[in-house]
Coordinates of C-alpha atoms and ligand atoms in Angstrom, one line a residue:
M1 CA 12.0 -13.7 3.2
L2 CA 13.1 -14.5 -0.4
E3 CA 9.9 -16.3 -1.5
T4 CA 7.9 -14.4 -4.0
I5 CA 4.3 -13.4 -3.2
L6 CA 3.4 -11.2 -6.1
S7 CA 5.0 -11.4 -9.6
V8 CA 4.4 -8.9 -12.4
H9 CA 5.4 -10.4 -15.9
D10 CA 6.1 -8.0 -18.7
V11 CA 2.8 -6.0 -18.3
S12 CA 1.8 -3.3 -20.5
V13 CA -1.4 -1.3 -20.7
R14 CA -2.2 1.2 -23.5
F15 CA -4.8 4.1 -23.2
G16 CA -5.2 5.3 -26.8
G17 CA -1.7 6.5 -27.6
V18 CA -0.3 6.2 -24.1
M19 CA 1.7 3.3 -22.9
A20 CA 0.8 3.9 -19.2
V21 CA 2.6 0.8 -18.3
N22 CA 5.2 -0.3 -20.7
H23 CA 6.7 -3.9 -20.4
V24 CA 7.1 -3.8 -16.6
S25 CA 8.3 -6.7 -14.6
F26 CA 9.1 -7.0 -10.9
D27 CA 8.8 -9.4 -8.0
V28 CA 7.6 -8.7 -4.5
R29 CA 8.9 -11.0 -1.9
R30 CA 6.8 -12.2 1.1
G31 CA 7.2 -10.0 4.1
E32 CA 8.8 -7.0 2.6
V33 CA 7.9 -3.3 1.9
F34 CA 8.2 -2.7 -1.8
T35 CA 7.8 0.9 -3.1
L36 CA 7.0 2.2 -6.4
I37 CA 8.2 5.8 -6.9
G38 CA 8.4 8.1 -10.0
P39 CA 7.2 11.4 -11.2
N40 CA 3.4 12.3 -11.8
G41 CA 2.1 10.2 -14.6
A42 CA 4.7 7.4 -14.3
G43 CA 2.2 4.6 -14.1
K44 CA 2.2 3.8 -10.5
T45 CA -1.4 3.9 -9.8
T46 CA -2.1 2.3 -13.0
M47 CA 0.0 -0.6 -11.9
F48 CA -2.1 -0.9 -8.8
N49 CA -5.3 -0.8 -10.9
L50 CA -3.7 -3.7 -13.0
I51 CA -3.0 -5.7 -9.7
S52 CA -6.6 -4.8 -8.5
R53 CA -8.0 -6.2 -11.8
I54 CA -9.6 -2.6 -12.3
Y55 CA -7.6 -2.4 -15.6
E56 CA -7.1 -5.2 -18.0
P57 CA -3.4 -5.3 -19.3
T58 CA -2.8 -5.1 -23.0
S59 CA -0.2 -7.7 -22.5
G60 CA 1.6 -9.8 -19.9
H61 CA 0.4 -11.3 -16.7
I62 CA 0.4 -11.1 -13.0
T63 CA 0.8 -14.0 -10.4
F64 CA -0.1 -13.8 -6.7
E65 CA 1.2 -16.8 -4.9
D66 CA 0.2 -19.7 -7.4
T67 CA -2.6 -17.9 -8.9
T68 CA -2.5 -16.0 -12.1
I69 CA -4.6 -13.1 -11.2
T70 CA -4.9 -11.6 -14.6
D71 CA -7.3 -14.3 -15.3
L72 CA -9.6 -13.5 -12.3
Q73 CA -12.6 -11.1 -11.9
P74 CA -11.9 -8.0 -9.7
H75 CA -14.1 -9.2 -7.0
S76 CA -11.9 -12.4 -6.5
I77 CA -8.9 -10.3 -5.7
A78 CA -9.8 -9.4 -1.9
A79 CA -10.7 -13.1 -1.4
L80 CA -7.2 -14.0 -2.2
G81 CA -5.9 -11.7 0.5
I82 CA -5.2 -8.6 -1.5
A83 CA -6.3 -5.3 0.0
R84 CA -5.8 -1.8 -1.2
T85 CA -6.2 1.9 -0.3
F86 CA -6.9 4.6 -2.9
Q87 CA -5.0 7.7 -3.8
N88 CA -6.5 11.0 -2.9
I89 CA -9.0 10.0 -0.3
E90 CA -7.8 12.5 1.8
L91 CA -10.5 12.7 4.4
F92 CA -9.8 9.2 4.9
E93 CA -7.5 8.8 8.0
H94 CA -5.5 6.2 6.9
A95 CA -3.4 5.5 10.0
T96 CA -6.3 5.4 12.4
V97 CA -8.9 3.9 10.3
L98 CA -6.7 1.4 8.5
Q99 CA -5.3 0.4 11.9
N100 CA -8.7 -0.2 13.2
L101 CA -9.8 -2.2 10.1
L102 CA -6.4 -4.2 9.8
I103 CA -5.0 -4.4 13.2
G104 CA -7.7 -4.1 15.7
H105 CA -6.1 -6.1 18.1
H106 CA -3.8 -3.1 18.8
A107 CA -6.8 -1.4 20.3
H108 CA -6.3 -3.9 23.2
R109 CA -2.9 -2.8 23.5
R110 CA -3.9 0.8 23.9
A111 CA -6.1 -0.3 26.8
G112 CA -3.0 -1.5 28.6
F113 CA -1.0 -4.8 29.0
W114 CA -3.2 -6.1 31.9
S115 CA -6.3 -5.4 30.4
E116 CA -5.2 -6.9 27.2
L117 CA -4.2 -10.1 29.0
F118 CA -7.5 -10.6 30.6
F119 CA -9.5 -8.7 27.9
T120 CA -11.2 -6.7 30.5
P121 CA -14.3 -4.6 29.8
A122 CA -12.2 -1.7 29.1
A123 CA -10.3 -3.5 26.3
Q124 CA -13.5 -4.8 25.0
R125 CA -14.9 -1.4 24.8
S126 CA -11.9 0.1 23.0
E127 CA -12.2 -2.9 20.6
L128 CA -15.8 -2.2 19.9
E129 CA -15.1 1.6 19.6
A130 CA -12.4 1.0 17.0
R131 CA -14.7 -1.3 15.0
L132 CA -17.7 1.2 15.2
R133 CA -15.3 4.1 14.3
A134 CA -14.1 2.2 11.2
E135 CA -17.7 1.5 10.3
E136 CA -18.5 5.2 10.6
V137 CA -15.7 6.5 8.4
I138 CA -16.6 3.8 5.7
E139 CA -20.2 5.2 5.7
L140 CA -19.2 8.9 5.8
L141 CA -16.8 8.5 2.9
D142 CA -19.1 6.5 1.0
L143 CA -16.5 3.8 0.9
Q144 CA -19.1 1.1 0.7
H145 CA -18.0 -0.1 -2.8
H146 CA -14.6 -0.6 -1.4
R147 CA -15.9 -2.3 1.7
N148 CA -14.9 -5.8 0.7
S149 CA -11.3 -5.1 0.1
L150 CA -10.9 -3.0 3.2
V151 CA -12.8 -5.1 5.4
A152 CA -10.8 -8.1 4.3
G153 CA -8.6 -7.0 7.1
L154 CA -11.1 -6.8 10.0
P155 CA -9.9 -8.2 13.3
Y156 CA -12.4 -11.1 12.9
G157 CA -12.0 -11.5 9.2
T158 CA -9.3 -12.7 7.0
K159 CA -6.0 -10.8 7.4
P160 CA -4.8 -9.6 4.1
K161 CA -1.5 -11.0 2.8
L162 CA -0.7 -8.1 0.8
L163 CA -1.7 -4.6 1.3
L164 CA -1.2 -2.0 -1.6
L165 CA -1.1 1.5 -0.2
D166 CA -1.3 4.4 -2.7
E167 CA 0.4 7.6 -1.4
P168 CA -0.2 6.8 2.3
S169 CA 1.2 10.2 3.3
S170 CA -1.0 12.3 1.1
G171 CA -2.7 14.8 3.1
L172 CA -0.9 14.1 6.3
N173 CA 1.2 16.5 8.4
P174 CA 4.7 15.5 9.2
E175 CA 3.8 14.1 12.7
E176 CA 1.0 12.0 11.1
T177 CA 3.6 10.8 8.4
D178 CA 5.9 9.9 11.1
S179 CA 3.0 7.8 12.7
M180 CA 2.4 6.2 9.2
A181 CA 6.1 5.0 9.1
W182 CA 5.7 3.3 12.5
W183 CA 2.3 1.8 11.4
I184 CA 3.7 0.5 8.1
N185 CA 6.7 -1.2 10.0
D186 CA 4.2 -2.6 12.4
I187 CA 2.0 -4.1 9.8
R188 CA 5.0 -5.9 8.4
S189 CA 7.0 -6.9 11.3
E190 CA 4.1 -7.9 13.8
L191 CA 1.6 -9.0 11.4
G192 CA 3.7 -10.3 8.6
I193 CA 1.7 -8.5 5.9
T194 CA 3.5 -7.8 2.7
V195 CA 3.3 -4.1 1.6
L196 CA 3.3 -2.8 -1.8
M197 CA 3.4 1.1 -1.7
V198 CA 3.3 4.1 -4.0
E199 CA 4.9 7.2 -2.2
H200 CA 6.2 10.5 -3.1
D201 CA 7.7 11.5 0.3
M202 CA 11.3 10.1 0.0
S203 CA 12.1 10.3 3.7
L204 CA 9.0 7.9 4.3
V205 CA 10.1 5.8 1.4
S206 CA 13.7 5.4 2.8
R207 CA 12.5 4.7 6.3
V208 CA 10.0 1.8 5.6
S209 CA 11.1 0.3 2.2
D210 CA 13.2 -2.9 1.7
R211 CA 13.2 -2.2 -2.0
V212 CA 12.2 0.4 -4.4
L213 CA 11.2 0.4 -8.2
A214 CA 11.5 3.7 -10.0
M215 CA 9.2 4.2 -13.0
N216 CA 9.0 7.0 -15.6
Q217 CA 6.5 7.3 -18.4
G218 CA 5.4 3.7 -17.9
E219 CA 8.8 2.1 -17.9
V220 CA 11.1 0.7 -15.2
L221 CA 14.1 3.0 -14.5
A222 CA 15.9 1.3 -11.6
Q223 CA 15.3 -1.1 -8.9
G224 CA 17.3 -1.7 -5.6
T225 CA 17.6 -0.4 -2.0
P226 CA 16.2 3.1 -1.3
V227 CA 19.6 4.6 -1.4
E228 CA 20.6 2.7 -4.7
V229 CA 17.5 4.0 -6.5
Q230 CA 17.4 7.6 -5.1
S231 CA 21.0 8.1 -6.2
H232 CA 20.6 6.4 -9.6
P233 CA 21.3 9.1 -12.5
G234 CA 18.3 8.1 -14.6
V235 CA 16.1 8.4 -11.5
I236 CA 17.4 11.9 -10.7
Q237 CA 17.2 12.9 -14.4
A238 CA 13.5 11.9 -14.5
Y239 CA 12.7 14.1 -11.4
L240 CA 14.5 17.1 -12.7
G241 CA 12.2 19.9 -13.4
T242 CA 9.1 18.0 -12.5
S243 CA 8.4 19.0 -9.0
D244 CA 10.2 19.6 -5.7
D245 CA 10.5 15.8 -5.4
V246 CA 14.1 16.1 -6.6
E247 CA 15.1 18.0 -3.4
S248 CA 13.5 15.5 -1.1
L249 CA 15.4 12.7 -3.2
R250 CA 18.6 14.5 -2.7
R251 CA 18.0 14.9 0.9
A252 CA 17.0 11.3 1.6
A253 CA 19.7 9.8 -0.5
Ligands
ATP301 N1 -8.2 5.2 -17.4 C1 -7.2 5.9 -18.0 N2 -7.6 6.2 -19.3 C2 -6.5 7.1 -19.9 N3 -5.4 7.3 -19.5 C3 -5.2 6.8 -18.4 C4 -6.0 6.1 -17.5 N4 -5.4 5.7 -16.3 C5 -4.3 6.3 -16.3 N5 -4.0 6.9 -17.5 C6 -2.8 7.6 -18.0 O1 -1.8 6.9 -17.7 C7 -0.5 7.5 -17.3 C8 -0.1 7.1 -15.9 O2 -1.2 7.4 -14.8 P1 -1.0 7.0 -13.4 O3 -2.2 7.4 -12.8 O4 -0.8 5.5 -13.3 O5 0.5 7.7 -12.9 P2 0.9 7.9 -11.4 O6 2.4 7.3 -11.5 O7 0.0 7.2 -10.4 O8 1.0 9.4 -11.2 P3 0.7 10.4 -9.8 O9 2.0 10.4 -9.0 O10 0.3 11.7 -10.3 O11 -0.4 9.7 -9.1 C9 -0.9 9.0 -17.4 O12 -0.5 9.5 -18.5 C10 -2.4 8.9 -17.2 O13 -3.1 10.0 -17.8
MG302 MG1 -1.0 7.9 -8.8

């Protein structure tokens, strides 16, 4: 549990005059759910784009297992076992589709214990349906260009080791958000996939995260358990007057 899977070393990226990420360091441990929080524009998605190699850091480096990934081309990232979802793909039914993509074997379970045991035609059909549905959505939403990173988790493909989820609750109603929490816990506990998440919904953050890192204006404000970070004065200050996040922060803490 204490082994580091991803290590961000003093990473910065500048866009013109804006330090979108400013000397950020953190370690994600194998098997945990690690969540980045922070007000709009804090640099959370930029951090994901640095890990995915969509952006080149101005300074610093990132290691995944024993590989310095900041030396690699973006297409090599999925092959190492890093998969991600993208912010604001609202039509994308994360829970259903990603479940199909990543944990297709759960489709067997829905067909029932006995059919799972014997892999009956019903279980085979439900597996096939799950896969077809995933394919349909990829096509519908024109996610072909993200295909490799998403399909890295197909049941018969390579299971990702690290999953990056950018605001998985965005566009979901409370009931769906609740399912999302279960789903994230399942991914971690049943499949042993490490999750690095960006999330605004503080109740979801509290329910699934082992540790939380708060950012503001590109910099790290605080790191610790969900309760520690949500009650940190600097974090509360950063959220003040920015949105209704501060209310959900107070409720969750
Ligand atoms: N490609 C880019 N070119 C110029 N500026 C950028 C680029 N990408 C990000 N930025 C800037 O970097 C800062 C951080 O943006 P980022 O998208 O990482 O924020 P965020 O924490 O994900 O916010 P949100 O919660 O709204 O999604 C912002 O000021 C943003 O405008
Ligand atoms: Mg973002």
